[in-house]
Amino acid sequence: MIRLFFVALAWLAAQSDLRAEEVRTRHRGIAINANLEVAGGKGIEGGVVVIVHGLLAHNRMELIAALQQLLQERGISTLAINLSLGIDDRHGFFDCGRLHAHRPVDALDEIDAWIGWLKAHGATDIALLGHSQGGAQVARYAAERQDPSVGAVILLAPATFDSDRVAANYRQRHGAELGPVLARAEELLRTGRGETRMDGIGFLSCDNATATAASVAGWYAPSPLRHTPALLPRIAQRTLVLIAGADSVVPDLAGAVHPGAGQGDLTVHTVDGADHFFLDLYADEAVDTITAWLGW
């Protein structure tokens, strides 16, 4: 009985070392927020993983919350950021009734702001983890910014970009052709009218949306910077790509990513049976792989 009492006390003490809090900083005149989970007995100076969510999503969605919990249980601190998408102190999924005035590239500066925040609070060993579209944005950040404080890159079912597939998905989702919408947006952008609003269009997962021409072109114009496999040769940091074996969102990822494609050390691992969101126990397998690979 006495032994059980002291075991319980030790467990409670360990739990008291686990810290979770919402943190904020300012970026381009608006508040951006993130969820910080510090592992027991450690501070962020012991290493921290920055997690970037997927398209129009947020940092408390099921997968991101699970990743933070599972990594914390394994002694790894995390900072799951909320991309603002142009909205002050944004929470939850993007409201389709709002103006879309965001572009994929905007995420790079926000990732940069959070890395700066972490370094100001003592972090020296930082890894970046992105899921889906967040994976493509993390890959682009690593390829273009090359921050020496970022020592590892983890891409969880990162997005690919194939123009034909994007057009087919647009047609199926919105019952319209992408070509005329994109052509109009690109013409407005070329003539310096990128902030012009395009009303009543299908846009990403939103129907009858309003988006700026710059946002439409940013998300739909073909670019190798939107295709994660094309970015891998430019990433110098060691990189882990996790493929969901039953992924129907990025079905071409497995065939497009190969070890040796990067400048640095590239590891590719497939979680057999997992869908795009690594539901159920597939998240555990993904986190076990991440933990072993990181070696923290």
Short mmCIF file of C-alpha atoms in Angstrom, two decimals:
data_model
loop_
_atom_site.label_atom_id
_atom_site.label_comp_id
_atom_site.label_asym_id
_atom_site.label_seq_id
_atom_site.Cartn_x
_atom_site.Cartn_y
_atom_site.Cartn_z
CA MET A 1 0.00 0.00 0.00
CA ILE A 2 2.81 2.41 0.92
CA ARG A 3 4.60 1.56 -2.33
CA LEU A 4 1.42 2.25 -4.34
CA PHE A 5 1.08 5.59 -2.57
CA PHE A 6 4.57 6.68 -3.61
CA VAL A 7 4.03 5.41 -7.16
CA ALA A 8 0.89 7.56 -7.34
CA LEU A 9 2.80 10.56 -6.02
CA ALA A 10 5.49 10.06 -8.65
CA TRP A 11 2.86 9.83 -11.39
CA LEU A 12 1.18 13.04 -10.22
CA ALA A 13 4.54 14.82 -10.10
CA ALA A 14 5.30 13.71 -13.64
CA GLN A 15 1.92 14.94 -14.83
CA SER A 16 2.52 18.33 -13.22
CA ASP A 17 5.58 18.72 -15.44
CA LEU A 18 3.42 18.38 -18.55
CA ARG A 19 2.51 21.87 -19.70
CA ALA A 20 0.05 22.94 -22.37
CA GLU A 21 -0.89 26.50 -23.16
CA GLU A 22 -2.04 28.71 -25.99
CA VAL A 23 0.59 31.25 -26.93
CA ARG A 24 0.39 34.26 -29.22
CA THR A 25 2.62 36.61 -31.12
CA ARG A 26 2.09 39.43 -33.60
CA HIS A 27 2.66 39.14 -37.32
CA ARG A 28 1.90 41.82 -39.91
CA GLY A 29 -0.50 43.62 -37.61
CA ILE A 30 -2.57 40.63 -36.48
CA ALA A 31 -2.38 38.09 -33.68
CA ILE A 32 -1.33 34.55 -34.53
CA ASN A 33 -1.71 31.74 -32.04
CA ALA A 34 -0.31 28.29 -31.35
CA ASN A 35 -0.69 25.47 -28.85
CA LEU A 36 2.51 24.75 -26.91
CA GLU A 37 2.89 21.31 -25.32
CA VAL A 38 6.03 20.95 -23.20
CA ALA A 39 7.12 17.42 -22.31
CA GLY A 40 7.58 16.48 -18.68
CA GLY A 41 10.93 17.40 -17.16
CA LYS A 42 11.95 19.37 -20.23
CA GLY A 43 11.78 22.86 -21.59
CA ILE A 44 11.71 23.88 -25.23
CA GLU A 45 15.47 24.30 -25.04
CA GLY A 46 15.57 20.49 -25.09
CA GLY A 47 14.14 20.40 -28.60
CA VAL A 48 10.74 21.27 -30.04
CA VAL A 49 8.74 20.17 -33.07
CA VAL A 50 6.75 22.87 -34.89
CA ILE A 51 3.58 21.33 -36.36
CA VAL A 52 1.76 22.88 -39.34
CA HIS A 53 -1.81 21.77 -40.12
CA GLY A 54 -3.37 21.13 -43.51
CA LEU A 55 -5.60 23.08 -45.89
CA LEU A 56 -8.07 25.51 -44.23
CA ALA A 57 -7.70 23.46 -41.02
CA HIS A 58 -6.48 24.34 -37.54
CA ASN A 59 -4.18 23.20 -34.77
CA ARG A 60 -6.79 21.46 -32.59
CA MET A 61 -8.18 19.19 -35.28
CA GLU A 62 -8.10 15.50 -34.35
CA LEU A 63 -4.84 14.54 -36.06
CA ILE A 64 -2.84 17.54 -34.84
CA ALA A 65 -4.09 17.15 -31.26
CA ALA A 66 -3.20 13.45 -31.38
CA LEU A 67 0.28 14.17 -32.70
CA GLN A 68 0.93 16.62 -29.87
CA GLN A 69 -0.33 14.23 -27.20
CA LEU A 70 1.56 11.22 -28.53
CA LEU A 71 4.81 13.13 -28.97
CA GLN A 72 4.50 14.63 -25.49
CA GLU A 73 4.02 11.14 -24.04
CA ARG A 74 7.31 10.19 -25.69
CA GLY A 75 9.14 13.16 -24.17
CA ILE A 76 9.02 15.51 -27.17
CA SER A 77 7.77 19.09 -26.88
CA THR A 78 5.69 20.56 -29.70
CA LEU A 79 4.30 23.86 -30.92
CA ALA A 80 1.22 23.40 -33.15
CA ILE A 81 0.62 26.66 -34.98
CA ASN A 82 -2.57 28.09 -36.42
CA LEU A 83 -1.94 29.63 -39.82
CA SER A 84 -3.85 32.91 -39.81
CA LEU A 85 -5.12 32.73 -43.43
CA GLY A 86 -5.35 36.51 -43.07
CA ILE A 87 -7.64 36.40 -40.00
CA ASP A 88 -6.77 37.95 -36.65
CA ASP A 89 -6.37 35.32 -33.88
CA ARG A 90 -8.02 32.61 -36.00
CA HIS A 91 -9.42 29.44 -34.39
CA GLY A 92 -11.21 26.46 -35.89
CA PHE A 93 -11.70 25.62 -39.55
CA PHE A 94 -11.77 28.50 -42.02
CA ASP A 95 -15.24 30.01 -42.37
CA CYS A 96 -16.22 29.68 -46.03
CA GLY A 97 -18.32 32.82 -45.73
CA ARG A 98 -15.24 34.97 -45.25
CA LEU A 99 -13.08 36.51 -47.93
CA HIS A 100 -10.23 34.28 -49.06
CA ALA A 101 -7.24 36.61 -49.26
CA HIS A 102 -4.53 34.08 -48.45
CA ARG A 103 -1.93 32.28 -50.57
CA PRO A 104 0.14 29.14 -49.90
CA VAL A 105 3.35 31.20 -49.72
CA ASP A 106 1.98 33.30 -46.85
CA ALA A 107 2.59 30.38 -44.50
CA LEU A 108 6.35 30.70 -44.89
CA ASP A 109 6.54 34.03 -43.09
CA GLU A 110 4.28 32.77 -40.30
CA ILE A 111 6.43 29.67 -39.82
CA ASP A 112 9.41 32.01 -39.72
CA ALA A 113 7.70 34.16 -37.08
CA TRP A 114 7.12 31.15 -34.85
CA ILE A 115 10.67 29.92 -35.24
CA GLY A 116 11.81 33.39 -34.19
CA TRP A 117 9.45 33.20 -31.19
CA LEU A 118 10.88 29.84 -30.17
CA LYS A 119 14.47 31.04 -30.49
CA ALA A 120 13.62 34.10 -28.37
CA HIS A 121 12.36 31.69 -25.69
CA GLY A 122 15.50 29.57 -25.67
CA ALA A 123 14.92 26.90 -28.33
CA THR A 124 18.01 25.88 -30.25
CA ASP A 125 17.02 22.50 -31.70
CA ILE A 126 13.91 22.77 -33.88
CA ALA A 127 12.21 20.27 -36.18
CA LEU A 128 9.41 21.13 -38.61
CA LEU A 129 6.47 18.79 -39.16
CA GLY A 130 3.74 19.47 -41.70
CA HIS A 131 0.66 17.47 -42.63
CA SER A 132 -0.89 17.49 -46.10
CA GLN A 133 -0.83 21.05 -47.47
CA GLY A 134 1.11 22.00 -44.35
CA GLY A 135 3.69 19.42 -45.42
CA ALA A 136 4.13 21.13 -48.78
CA GLN A 137 4.47 24.49 -47.03
CA VAL A 138 7.03 23.11 -44.57
CA ALA A 139 8.99 21.59 -47.48
CA ARG A 140 9.00 24.93 -49.28
CA TYR A 141 10.07 26.74 -46.12
CA ALA A 142 12.97 24.34 -45.62
CA ALA A 143 14.01 24.61 -49.26
CA GLU A 144 13.88 28.41 -49.44
CA ARG A 145 14.65 29.75 -45.96
CA GLN A 146 17.34 27.28 -44.84
CA ASP A 147 17.26 28.40 -41.20
CA PRO A 148 20.24 26.75 -39.41
CA SER A 149 18.17 26.28 -36.23
CA VAL A 150 15.93 23.83 -38.13
CA GLY A 151 17.73 20.53 -38.04
CA ALA A 152 15.04 18.13 -39.23
CA VAL A 153 12.00 18.14 -41.51
CA ILE A 154 9.07 15.73 -41.18
CA LEU A 155 6.47 15.56 -43.95
CA LEU A 156 3.30 13.66 -43.08
CA ALA A 157 1.32 12.77 -46.23
CA PRO A 158 2.52 16.02 -47.82
CA ALA A 159 0.56 17.56 -50.68
CA THR A 160 1.38 17.01 -54.32
CA PHE A 161 0.22 19.11 -57.25
CA ASP A 162 -0.90 17.74 -60.59
CA SER A 163 -2.73 20.20 -62.84
CA ASP A 164 -4.98 17.60 -64.45
CA ARG A 165 -5.98 16.12 -61.12
CA VAL A 166 -6.60 19.57 -59.63
CA ALA A 167 -8.84 20.50 -62.58
CA ALA A 168 -10.73 17.20 -62.35
CA ASN A 169 -11.22 17.59 -58.60
CA TYR A 170 -12.46 21.16 -59.12
CA ARG A 171 -14.98 19.99 -61.71
CA GLN A 172 -16.22 17.21 -59.44
CA ARG A 173 -16.35 19.37 -56.32
CA HIS A 174 -17.81 22.56 -57.75
CA GLY A 175 -19.55 21.45 -60.97
CA ALA A 176 -17.60 24.00 -63.02
CA GLU A 177 -14.41 24.26 -65.05
CA LEU A 178 -11.33 25.66 -63.34
CA GLY A 179 -9.77 27.03 -66.53
CA PRO A 180 -11.89 30.19 -66.96
CA VAL A 181 -11.71 31.02 -63.24
CA LEU A 182 -7.94 30.69 -63.17
CA ALA A 183 -7.51 32.60 -66.45
CA ARG A 184 -9.53 35.51 -65.06
CA ALA A 185 -7.50 35.53 -61.84
CA GLU A 186 -4.18 35.46 -63.67
CA GLU A 187 -5.26 38.30 -65.96
CA LEU A 188 -6.22 40.43 -62.95
CA LEU A 189 -2.91 39.62 -61.32
CA ARG A 190 -0.92 40.51 -64.44
CA THR A 191 -2.61 43.90 -64.62
CA GLY A 192 -1.90 44.78 -61.02
CA ARG A 193 -5.39 43.99 -59.74
CA GLY A 194 -4.58 41.02 -57.55
CA GLU A 195 -6.77 42.31 -54.70
CA THR A 196 -9.88 42.28 -56.90
CA ARG A 197 -12.61 40.10 -55.41
CA MET A 198 -13.98 37.23 -57.43
CA ASP A 199 -17.47 36.44 -56.15
CA GLY A 200 -19.59 33.30 -56.32
CA ILE A 201 -16.82 30.90 -57.29
CA GLY A 202 -15.87 27.45 -56.10
CA PHE A 203 -12.66 27.79 -54.10
CA LEU A 204 -10.76 24.97 -52.42
CA SER A 205 -13.35 23.20 -50.21
CA CYS A 206 -15.75 26.18 -50.24
CA ASP A 207 -18.73 26.60 -52.57
CA ASN A 208 -20.05 30.01 -53.61
CA ALA A 209 -16.95 31.66 -52.17
CA THR A 210 -15.36 35.07 -52.55
CA ALA A 211 -11.61 35.16 -53.10
CA THR A 212 -9.10 37.69 -54.31
CA ALA A 213 -7.52 37.10 -57.70
CA ALA A 214 -4.13 36.74 -55.98
CA SER A 215 -5.53 34.01 -53.75
CA VAL A 216 -7.09 32.12 -56.67
CA ALA A 217 -3.87 32.26 -58.67
CA GLY A 218 -1.79 31.37 -55.64
CA TRP A 219 -3.72 28.20 -54.96
CA TYR A 220 -4.51 27.03 -58.48
CA ALA A 221 -1.76 28.19 -60.86
CA PRO A 222 0.62 25.31 -61.68
CA SER A 223 3.93 25.59 -59.86
CA PRO A 224 6.65 23.11 -58.85
CA LEU A 225 6.72 24.96 -55.52
CA ARG A 226 3.33 23.39 -54.74
CA HIS A 227 4.57 19.84 -55.45
CA THR A 228 6.43 18.37 -52.48
CA PRO A 229 8.49 15.78 -54.42
CA ALA A 230 9.91 18.60 -56.59
CA LEU A 231 11.07 20.42 -53.45
CA LEU A 232 12.92 17.52 -51.86
CA PRO A 233 16.17 17.98 -53.85
CA ARG A 234 16.43 21.50 -52.43
CA ILE A 235 16.12 20.54 -48.76
CA ALA A 236 19.49 20.28 -47.05
CA GLN A 237 18.20 19.09 -43.65
CA ARG A 238 17.60 15.45 -42.92
CA THR A 239 14.05 14.71 -43.96
CA LEU A 240 11.45 12.07 -43.13
CA VAL A 241 8.51 11.52 -45.48
CA LEU A 242 5.65 9.49 -44.05
CA ILE A 243 3.29 8.04 -46.66
CA ALA A 244 -0.22 6.87 -45.77
CA GLY A 245 -0.60 3.50 -47.43
CA ALA A 246 -4.33 3.97 -48.16
CA ASP A 247 -4.18 7.69 -48.97
CA SER A 248 -6.81 8.78 -51.49
CA VAL A 249 -6.00 12.51 -51.18
CA VAL A 250 -2.40 12.33 -52.41
CA PRO A 251 -2.40 8.93 -54.16
CA ASP A 252 0.60 9.85 -56.32
CA LEU A 253 2.95 10.57 -53.41
CA ALA A 254 4.34 7.05 -53.02
CA GLY A 255 5.36 6.85 -56.67
CA ALA A 256 6.95 10.29 -56.68
CA VAL A 257 9.16 10.15 -53.58
CA HIS A 258 12.31 8.09 -53.52
CA PRO A 259 15.26 7.89 -51.08
CA GLY A 260 18.21 9.76 -52.50
CA ALA A 261 16.04 12.51 -54.00
CA GLY A 262 17.20 15.10 -51.47
CA GLN A 263 20.47 16.90 -50.85
CA GLY A 264 20.64 15.57 -47.32
CA ASP A 265 19.50 12.40 -45.60
CA LEU A 266 16.04 11.40 -46.87
CA THR A 267 14.05 8.64 -45.18
CA VAL A 268 10.75 7.41 -46.62
CA HIS A 269 8.37 5.29 -44.54
CA THR A 270 4.93 3.96 -45.44
CA VAL A 271 2.30 3.43 -42.76
CA ASP A 272 0.41 0.55 -44.34
CA GLY A 273 -3.37 0.86 -44.17
CA ALA A 274 -3.41 4.48 -42.98
CA ASP A 275 -5.66 6.99 -44.66
CA HIS A 276 -4.70 10.62 -45.22
CA PHE A 277 -5.51 11.57 -41.61
CA PHE A 278 -3.83 8.58 -39.90
CA LEU A 279 -6.97 7.77 -37.93
CA ASP A 280 -7.06 5.31 -35.02
CA LEU A 281 -3.80 3.54 -34.19
CA TYR A 282 -2.08 4.68 -37.38
CA ALA A 283 -1.15 7.93 -35.65
CA ASP A 284 0.68 5.89 -33.00
CA GLU A 285 2.73 4.14 -35.68
CA ALA A 286 3.52 7.44 -37.34
CA VAL A 287 4.65 8.98 -34.04
CA ASP A 288 6.73 5.92 -33.13
CA THR A 289 8.49 6.29 -36.47
CA ILE A 290 9.01 10.03 -35.94
CA THR A 291 10.35 9.53 -32.40
CA ALA A 292 12.84 6.85 -33.43
CA TRP A 293 13.97 8.88 -36.43
CA LEU A 294 14.43 12.11 -34.48
CA GLY A 295 16.51 10.43 -31.84
CA TRP A 296 15.76 13.02 -29.18
#
